[in-house]
PDB file of C-alpha atoms in Angstrom:
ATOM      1  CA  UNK C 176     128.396  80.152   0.377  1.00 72.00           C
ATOM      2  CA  UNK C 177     125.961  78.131   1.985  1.00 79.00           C
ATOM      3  CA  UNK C 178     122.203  79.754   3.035  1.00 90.00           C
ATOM      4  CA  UNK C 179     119.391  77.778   5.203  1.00 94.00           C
ATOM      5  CA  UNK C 180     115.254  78.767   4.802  1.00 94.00           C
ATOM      6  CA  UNK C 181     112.921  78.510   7.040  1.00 95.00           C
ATOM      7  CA  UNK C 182     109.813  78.804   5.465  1.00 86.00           C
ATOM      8  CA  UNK C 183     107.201  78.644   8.223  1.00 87.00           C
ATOM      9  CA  UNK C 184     108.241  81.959  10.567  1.00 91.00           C
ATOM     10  CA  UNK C 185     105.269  81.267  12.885  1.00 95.00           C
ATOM     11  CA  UNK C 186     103.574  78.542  13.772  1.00 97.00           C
ATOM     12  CA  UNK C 187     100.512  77.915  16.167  1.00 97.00           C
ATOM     13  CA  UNK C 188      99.628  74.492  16.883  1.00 97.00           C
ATOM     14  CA  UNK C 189      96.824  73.109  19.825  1.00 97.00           C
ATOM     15  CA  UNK C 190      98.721  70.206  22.460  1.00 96.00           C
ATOM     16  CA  UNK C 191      99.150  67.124  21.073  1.00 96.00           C
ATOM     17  CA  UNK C 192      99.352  68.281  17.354  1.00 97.00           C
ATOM     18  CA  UNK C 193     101.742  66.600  15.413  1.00 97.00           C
ATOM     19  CA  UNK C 194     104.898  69.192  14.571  1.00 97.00           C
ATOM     20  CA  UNK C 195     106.661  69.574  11.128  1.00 97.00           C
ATOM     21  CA  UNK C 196     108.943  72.370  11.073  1.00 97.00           C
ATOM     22  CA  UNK C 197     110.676  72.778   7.404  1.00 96.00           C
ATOM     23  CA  UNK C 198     114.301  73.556   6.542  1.00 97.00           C
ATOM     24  CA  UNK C 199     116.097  73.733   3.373  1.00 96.00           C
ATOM     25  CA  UNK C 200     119.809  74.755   2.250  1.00 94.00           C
ATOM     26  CA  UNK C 201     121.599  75.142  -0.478  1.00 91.00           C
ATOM     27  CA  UNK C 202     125.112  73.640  -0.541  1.00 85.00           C
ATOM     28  CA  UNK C 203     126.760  71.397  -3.240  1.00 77.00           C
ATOM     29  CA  UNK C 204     129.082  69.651  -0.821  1.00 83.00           C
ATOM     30  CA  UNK C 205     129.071  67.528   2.514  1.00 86.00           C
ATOM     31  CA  UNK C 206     127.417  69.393   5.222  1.00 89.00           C
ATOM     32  CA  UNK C 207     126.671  69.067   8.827  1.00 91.00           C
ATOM     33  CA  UNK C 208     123.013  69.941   9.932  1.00 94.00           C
ATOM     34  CA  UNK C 209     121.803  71.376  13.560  1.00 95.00           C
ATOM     35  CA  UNK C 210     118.239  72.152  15.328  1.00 97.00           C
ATOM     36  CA  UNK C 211     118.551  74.644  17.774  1.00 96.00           C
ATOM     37  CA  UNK C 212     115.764  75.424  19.987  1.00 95.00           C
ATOM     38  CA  UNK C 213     115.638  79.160  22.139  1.00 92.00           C
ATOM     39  CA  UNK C 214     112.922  78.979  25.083  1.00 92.00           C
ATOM     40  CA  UNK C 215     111.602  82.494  26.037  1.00 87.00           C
ATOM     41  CA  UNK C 216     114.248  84.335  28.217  1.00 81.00           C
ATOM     42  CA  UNK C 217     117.081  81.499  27.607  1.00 85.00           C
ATOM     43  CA  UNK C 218     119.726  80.302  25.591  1.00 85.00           C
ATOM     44  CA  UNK C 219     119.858  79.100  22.292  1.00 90.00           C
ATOM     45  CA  UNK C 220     120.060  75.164  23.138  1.00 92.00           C
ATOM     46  CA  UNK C 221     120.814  71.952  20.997  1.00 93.00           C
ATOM     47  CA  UNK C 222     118.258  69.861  20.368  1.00 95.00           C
ATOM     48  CA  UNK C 223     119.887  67.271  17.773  1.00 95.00           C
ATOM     49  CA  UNK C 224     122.818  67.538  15.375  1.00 93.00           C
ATOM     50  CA  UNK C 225     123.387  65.085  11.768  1.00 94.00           C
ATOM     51  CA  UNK C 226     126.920  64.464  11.043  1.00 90.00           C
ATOM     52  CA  UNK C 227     126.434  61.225   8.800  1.00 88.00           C
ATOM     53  CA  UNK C 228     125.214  57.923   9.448  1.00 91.00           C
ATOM     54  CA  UNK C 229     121.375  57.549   9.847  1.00 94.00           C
ATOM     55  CA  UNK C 230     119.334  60.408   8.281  1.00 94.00           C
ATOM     56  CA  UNK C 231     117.094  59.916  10.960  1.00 96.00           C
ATOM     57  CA  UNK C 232     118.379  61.890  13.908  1.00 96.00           C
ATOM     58  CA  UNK C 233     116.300  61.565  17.452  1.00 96.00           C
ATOM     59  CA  UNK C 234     117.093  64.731  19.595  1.00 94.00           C
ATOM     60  CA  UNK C 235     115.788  65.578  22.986  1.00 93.00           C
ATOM     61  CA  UNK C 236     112.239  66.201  24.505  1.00 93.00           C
ATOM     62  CA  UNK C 237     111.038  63.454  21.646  1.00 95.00           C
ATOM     63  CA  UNK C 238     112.204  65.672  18.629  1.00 97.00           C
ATOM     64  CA  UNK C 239     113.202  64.123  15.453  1.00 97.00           C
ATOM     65  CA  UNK C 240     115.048  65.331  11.849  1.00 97.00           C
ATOM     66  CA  UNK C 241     115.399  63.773   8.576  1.00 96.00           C
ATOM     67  CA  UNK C 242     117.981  64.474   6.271  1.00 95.00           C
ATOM     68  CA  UNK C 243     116.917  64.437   2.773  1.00 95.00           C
ATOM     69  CA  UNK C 244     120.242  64.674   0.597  1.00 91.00           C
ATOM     70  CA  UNK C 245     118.186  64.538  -2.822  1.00 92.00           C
ATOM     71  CA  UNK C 246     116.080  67.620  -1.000  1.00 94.00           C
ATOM     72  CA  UNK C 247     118.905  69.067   0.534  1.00 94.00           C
ATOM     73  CA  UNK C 248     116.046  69.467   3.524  1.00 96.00           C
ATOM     74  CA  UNK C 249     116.641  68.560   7.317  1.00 97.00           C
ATOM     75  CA  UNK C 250     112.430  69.130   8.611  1.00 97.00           C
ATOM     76  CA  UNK C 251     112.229  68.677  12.223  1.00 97.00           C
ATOM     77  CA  UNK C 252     109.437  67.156  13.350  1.00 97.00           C
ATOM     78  CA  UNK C 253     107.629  66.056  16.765  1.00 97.00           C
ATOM     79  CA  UNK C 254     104.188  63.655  16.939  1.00 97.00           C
ATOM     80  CA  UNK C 255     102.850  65.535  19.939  1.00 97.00           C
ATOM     81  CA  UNK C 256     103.689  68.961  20.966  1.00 97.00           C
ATOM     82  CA  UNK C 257     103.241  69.856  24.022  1.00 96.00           C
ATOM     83  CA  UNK C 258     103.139  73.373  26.059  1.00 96.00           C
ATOM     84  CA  UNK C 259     106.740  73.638  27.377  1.00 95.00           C
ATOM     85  CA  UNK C 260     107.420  73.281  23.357  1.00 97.00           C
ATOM     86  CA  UNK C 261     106.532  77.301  22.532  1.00 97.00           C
ATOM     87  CA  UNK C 262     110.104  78.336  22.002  1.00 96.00           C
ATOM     88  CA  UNK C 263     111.601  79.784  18.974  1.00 95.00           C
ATOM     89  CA  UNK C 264     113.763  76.974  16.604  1.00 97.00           C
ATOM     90  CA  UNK C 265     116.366  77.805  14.697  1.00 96.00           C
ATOM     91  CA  UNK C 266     118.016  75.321  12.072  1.00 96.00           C
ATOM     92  CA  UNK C 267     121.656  75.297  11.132  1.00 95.00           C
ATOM     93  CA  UNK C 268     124.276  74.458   9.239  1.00 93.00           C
ATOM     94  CA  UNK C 269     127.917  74.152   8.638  1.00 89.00           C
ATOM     95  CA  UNK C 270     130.174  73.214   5.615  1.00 84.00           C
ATOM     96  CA  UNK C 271     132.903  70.248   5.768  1.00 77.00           C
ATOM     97  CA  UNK C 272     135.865  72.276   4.834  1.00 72.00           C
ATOM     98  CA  UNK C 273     134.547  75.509   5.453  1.00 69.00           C
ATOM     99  CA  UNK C 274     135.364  76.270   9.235  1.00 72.00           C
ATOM    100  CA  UNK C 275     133.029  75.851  12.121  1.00 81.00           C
ATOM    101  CA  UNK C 276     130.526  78.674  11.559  1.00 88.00           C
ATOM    102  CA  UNK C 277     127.363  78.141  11.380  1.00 92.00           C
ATOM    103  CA  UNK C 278     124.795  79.425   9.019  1.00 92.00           C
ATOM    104  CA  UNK C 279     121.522  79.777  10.754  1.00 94.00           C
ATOM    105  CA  UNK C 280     117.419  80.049   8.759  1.00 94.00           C
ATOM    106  CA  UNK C 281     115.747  82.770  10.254  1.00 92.00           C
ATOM    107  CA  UNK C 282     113.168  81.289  12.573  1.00 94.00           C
ATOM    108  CA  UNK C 283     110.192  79.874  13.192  1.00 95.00           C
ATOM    109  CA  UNK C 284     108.235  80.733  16.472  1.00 95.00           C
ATOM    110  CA  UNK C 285     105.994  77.890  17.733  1.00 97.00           C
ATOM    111  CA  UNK C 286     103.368  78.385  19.847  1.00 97.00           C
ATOM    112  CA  UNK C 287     101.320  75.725  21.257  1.00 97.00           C
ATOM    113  CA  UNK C 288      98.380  76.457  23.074  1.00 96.00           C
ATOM    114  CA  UNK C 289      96.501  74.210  25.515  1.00 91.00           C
TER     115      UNK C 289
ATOM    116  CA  UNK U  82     126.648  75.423  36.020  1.00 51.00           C
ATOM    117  CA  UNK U  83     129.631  76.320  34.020  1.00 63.00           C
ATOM    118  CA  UNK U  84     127.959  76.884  30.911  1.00 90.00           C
ATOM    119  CA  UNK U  85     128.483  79.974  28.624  1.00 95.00           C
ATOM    120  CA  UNK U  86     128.945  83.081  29.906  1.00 95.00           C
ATOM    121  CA  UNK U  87     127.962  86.573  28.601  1.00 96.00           C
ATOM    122  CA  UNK U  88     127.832  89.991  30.257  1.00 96.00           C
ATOM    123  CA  UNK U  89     126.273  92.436  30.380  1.00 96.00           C
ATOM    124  CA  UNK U  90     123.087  90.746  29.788  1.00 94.00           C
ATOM    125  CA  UNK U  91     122.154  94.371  28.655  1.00 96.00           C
ATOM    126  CA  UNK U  92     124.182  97.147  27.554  1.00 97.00           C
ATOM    127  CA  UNK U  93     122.733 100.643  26.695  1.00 97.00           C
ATOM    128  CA  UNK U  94     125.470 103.141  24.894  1.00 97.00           C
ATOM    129  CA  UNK U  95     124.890 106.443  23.041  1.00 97.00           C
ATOM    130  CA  UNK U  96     126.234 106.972  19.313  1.00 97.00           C
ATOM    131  CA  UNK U  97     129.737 107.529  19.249  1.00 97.00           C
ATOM    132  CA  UNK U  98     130.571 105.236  22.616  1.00 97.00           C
ATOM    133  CA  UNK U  99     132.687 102.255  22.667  1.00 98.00           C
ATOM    134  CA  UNK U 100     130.439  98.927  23.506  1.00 98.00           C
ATOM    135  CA  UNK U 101     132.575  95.674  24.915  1.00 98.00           C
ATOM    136  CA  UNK U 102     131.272  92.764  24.905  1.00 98.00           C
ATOM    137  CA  UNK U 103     132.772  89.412  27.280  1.00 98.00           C
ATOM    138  CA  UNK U 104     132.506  85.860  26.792  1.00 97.00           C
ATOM    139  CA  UNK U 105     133.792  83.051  28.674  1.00 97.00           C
ATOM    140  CA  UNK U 106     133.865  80.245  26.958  1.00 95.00           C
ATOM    141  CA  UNK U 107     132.461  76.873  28.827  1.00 93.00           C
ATOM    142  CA  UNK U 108     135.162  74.867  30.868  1.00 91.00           C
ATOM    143  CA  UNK U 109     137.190  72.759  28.499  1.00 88.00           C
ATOM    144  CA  UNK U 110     136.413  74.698  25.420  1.00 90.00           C
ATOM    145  CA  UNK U 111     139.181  76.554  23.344  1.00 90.00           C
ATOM    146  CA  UNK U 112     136.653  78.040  20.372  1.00 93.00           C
ATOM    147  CA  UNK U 113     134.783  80.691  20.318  1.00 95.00           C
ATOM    148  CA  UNK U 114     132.533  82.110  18.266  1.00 96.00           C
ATOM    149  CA  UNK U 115     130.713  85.492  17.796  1.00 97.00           C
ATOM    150  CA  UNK U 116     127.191  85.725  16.150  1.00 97.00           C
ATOM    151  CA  UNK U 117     124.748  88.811  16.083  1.00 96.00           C
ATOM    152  CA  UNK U 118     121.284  88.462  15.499  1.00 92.00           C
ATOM    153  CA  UNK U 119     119.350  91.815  14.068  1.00 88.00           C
ATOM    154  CA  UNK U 120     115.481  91.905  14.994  1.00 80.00           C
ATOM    155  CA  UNK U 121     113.486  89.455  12.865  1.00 76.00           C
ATOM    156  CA  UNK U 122     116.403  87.690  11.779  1.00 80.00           C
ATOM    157  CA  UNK U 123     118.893  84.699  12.490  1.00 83.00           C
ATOM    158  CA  UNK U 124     121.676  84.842  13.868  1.00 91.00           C
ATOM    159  CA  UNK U 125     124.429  85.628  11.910  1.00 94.00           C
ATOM    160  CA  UNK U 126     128.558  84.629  12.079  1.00 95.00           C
ATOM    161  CA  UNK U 127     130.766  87.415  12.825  1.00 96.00           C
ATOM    162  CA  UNK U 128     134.111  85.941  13.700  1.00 96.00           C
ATOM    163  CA  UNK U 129     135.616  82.413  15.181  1.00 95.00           C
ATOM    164  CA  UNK U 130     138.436  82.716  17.456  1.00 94.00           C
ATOM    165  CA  UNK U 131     140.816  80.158  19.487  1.00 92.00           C
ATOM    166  CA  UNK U 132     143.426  81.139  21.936  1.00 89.00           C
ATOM    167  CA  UNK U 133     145.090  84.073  20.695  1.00 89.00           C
ATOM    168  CA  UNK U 134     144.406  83.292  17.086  1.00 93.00           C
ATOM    169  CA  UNK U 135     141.812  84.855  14.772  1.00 94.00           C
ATOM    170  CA  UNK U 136     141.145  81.761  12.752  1.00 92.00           C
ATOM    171  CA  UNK U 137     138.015  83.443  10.449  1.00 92.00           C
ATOM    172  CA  UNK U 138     136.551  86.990  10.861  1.00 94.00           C
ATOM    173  CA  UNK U 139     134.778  86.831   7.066  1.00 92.00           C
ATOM    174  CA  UNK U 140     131.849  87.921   9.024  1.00 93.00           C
ATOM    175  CA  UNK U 141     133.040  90.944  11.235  1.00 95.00           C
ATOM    176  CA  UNK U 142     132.164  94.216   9.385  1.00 94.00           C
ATOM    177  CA  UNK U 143     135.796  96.174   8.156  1.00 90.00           C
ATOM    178  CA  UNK U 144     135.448  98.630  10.356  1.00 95.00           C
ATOM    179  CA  UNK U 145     134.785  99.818  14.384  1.00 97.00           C
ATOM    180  CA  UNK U 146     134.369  95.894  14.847  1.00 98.00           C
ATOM    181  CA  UNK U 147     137.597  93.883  16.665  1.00 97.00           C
ATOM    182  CA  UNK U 148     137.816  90.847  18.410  1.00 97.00           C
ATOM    183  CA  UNK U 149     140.167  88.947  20.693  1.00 96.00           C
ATOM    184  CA  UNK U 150     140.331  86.291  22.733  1.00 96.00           C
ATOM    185  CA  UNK U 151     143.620  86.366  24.501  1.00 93.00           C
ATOM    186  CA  UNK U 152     145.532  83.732  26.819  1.00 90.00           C
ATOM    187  CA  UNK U 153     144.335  84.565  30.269  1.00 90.00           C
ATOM    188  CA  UNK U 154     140.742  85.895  30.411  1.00 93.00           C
ATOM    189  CA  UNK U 155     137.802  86.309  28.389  1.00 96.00           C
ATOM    190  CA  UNK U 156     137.279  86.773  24.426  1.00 97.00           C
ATOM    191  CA  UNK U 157     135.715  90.302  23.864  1.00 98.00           C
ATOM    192  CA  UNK U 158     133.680  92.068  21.329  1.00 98.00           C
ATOM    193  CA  UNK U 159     134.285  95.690  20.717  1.00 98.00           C
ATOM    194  CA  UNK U 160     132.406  97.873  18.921  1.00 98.00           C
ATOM    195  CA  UNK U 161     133.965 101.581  18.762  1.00 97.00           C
ATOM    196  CA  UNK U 162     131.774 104.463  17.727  1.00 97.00           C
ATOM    197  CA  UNK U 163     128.381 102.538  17.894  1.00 97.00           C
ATOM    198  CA  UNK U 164     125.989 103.703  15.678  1.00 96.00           C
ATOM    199  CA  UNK U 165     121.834 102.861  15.738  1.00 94.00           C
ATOM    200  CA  UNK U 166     122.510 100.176  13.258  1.00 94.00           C
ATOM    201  CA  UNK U 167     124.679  98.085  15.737  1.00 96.00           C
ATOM    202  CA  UNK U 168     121.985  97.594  17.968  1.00 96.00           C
ATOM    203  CA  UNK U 169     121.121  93.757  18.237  1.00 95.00           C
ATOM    204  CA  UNK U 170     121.551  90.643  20.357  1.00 94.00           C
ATOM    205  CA  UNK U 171     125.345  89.464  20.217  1.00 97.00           C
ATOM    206  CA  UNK U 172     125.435  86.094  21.052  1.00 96.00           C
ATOM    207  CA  UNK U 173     128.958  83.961  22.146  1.00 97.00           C
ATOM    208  CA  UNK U 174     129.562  80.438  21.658  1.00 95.00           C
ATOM    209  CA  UNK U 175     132.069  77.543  22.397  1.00 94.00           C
ATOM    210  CA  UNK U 176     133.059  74.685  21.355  1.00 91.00           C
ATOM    211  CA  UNK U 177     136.002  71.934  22.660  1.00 88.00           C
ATOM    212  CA  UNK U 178     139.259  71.467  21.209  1.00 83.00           C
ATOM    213  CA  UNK U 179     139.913  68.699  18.654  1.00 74.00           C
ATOM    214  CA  UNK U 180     138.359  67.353  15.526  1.00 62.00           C
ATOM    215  CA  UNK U 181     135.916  70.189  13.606  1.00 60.00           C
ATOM    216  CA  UNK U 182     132.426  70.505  13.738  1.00 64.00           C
ATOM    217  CA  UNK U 183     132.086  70.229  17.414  1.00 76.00           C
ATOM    218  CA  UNK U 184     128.107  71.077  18.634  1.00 82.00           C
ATOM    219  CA  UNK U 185     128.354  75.090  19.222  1.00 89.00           C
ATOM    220  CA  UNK U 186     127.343  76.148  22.767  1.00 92.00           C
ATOM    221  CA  UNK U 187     125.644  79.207  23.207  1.00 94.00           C
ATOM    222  CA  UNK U 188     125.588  82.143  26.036  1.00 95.00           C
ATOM    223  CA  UNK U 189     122.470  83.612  26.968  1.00 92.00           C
ATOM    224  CA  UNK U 190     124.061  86.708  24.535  1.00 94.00           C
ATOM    225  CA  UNK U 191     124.047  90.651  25.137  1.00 96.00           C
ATOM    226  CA  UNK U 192     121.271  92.889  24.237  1.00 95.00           C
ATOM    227  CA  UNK U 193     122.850  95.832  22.932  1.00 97.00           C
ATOM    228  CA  UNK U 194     120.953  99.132  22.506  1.00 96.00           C
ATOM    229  CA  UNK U 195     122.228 102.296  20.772  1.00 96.00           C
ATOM    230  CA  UNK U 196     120.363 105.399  22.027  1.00 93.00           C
TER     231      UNK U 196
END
């Protein structure tokens, strides 16, 4: 079965830090790798999603993701936070062949503060 | 905006009471999917559903714990005989018919609380 870390559970960052958010996951096989993002009070929303192709996935708001088959890592990153970015982030993924549930990492709550 | 929808937003119940839970799925979408997140952790997959099909519940506990999603009308979560340990945020999601591994989205989810 497949499992995702998140090692960094909090984060607190000044505006216009850069952002590097880590994830890891263990899975021999093909996967498919998600960035969720939950602002306080709202929904858990997708920010950007790596099927195949590029490694280098551009999301929304000016996120980013590279996936790192050797590292079996998908790190989210962002070269300037800004205020509106304190939300919690959630990274995901699912198996080819093994349904369409998702296995979510625990977490990590930014804060950015002005 | 005909996005996810959950309710109750809240739910309060006593040990021993039966707790539903209703999602309806966004427009267009035929999948649905049940996760539960437990304080200071991720959410995790209970049970993936399409129209009047269970298609994988490896992640529903064996017992008290059903789900349906039937032809006409939402897909509920019940819970019978709620205990302190089921309290948690139940989140729904959806996701369009045709090829897997469609982006998941999610409902603002239920705040359950078990007095």
């Amino acid at each position: 079965a497949q499992s995702v870390s998140q090692h960094n559970h909090h984060v607190i960052l000044s505006e216009a830090a850069s952002l590097e958010l880590g994830c890891n996951y263990s899975y021999g096989g093909t996967v498919n790798l998600f960035w969720y993002v939950q602002y306080p009070g709202q929904h858990l929303q997708l920010l950007l999603k790596y099927f195949s192709g590029d490694p280098l996935v551009k999301g929304i708001k000016g996120f980013e993701a590279e996936f790192i088959k050797s590292k079996f890592s998908f790190n989210l990153r962002k070269p300037s936070v800004q205020w509106s970015d304190t939300a919690e982030y959630f990274c995901a993924v699912n198996a080819e062949g093994g349904g369409n549930k998702l296995t979510f990492g625990t977490g990590t709550q930014l804060k950015v503060e002005l | 905006n005909a996005g996810v929808m959950q309710n109750p937003r809240h739910l309060v119940r006593r040990r021993g009471q039966e707790a539903r839970l209703r999602c309806s799925p966004m427009k267009g979408h035929s999948h649905v999917y049940w996760y539960r997140q437990l304080p200071e952790e991720g959410l995790k997959f209970m049970v993936y559903l399409q129209k009047e099909n269970i298609i994988d519940e490896s992640g529903m506990p064996k017992e008290r714990f059903s789900a349906e999603f039937p032809k006409e009308g939402p897909s509920i979560l019940r819970i019978q005989q709620v205990v302190r340990g089921d309290s948690a945020a139940y989140f729904c999601a959806s996701s369009p018919p045709g090829r897997e591994h469609q982006p998941q989205h999610f409902g603002d989810g239920t705040r359950l609380s078990i007095l």
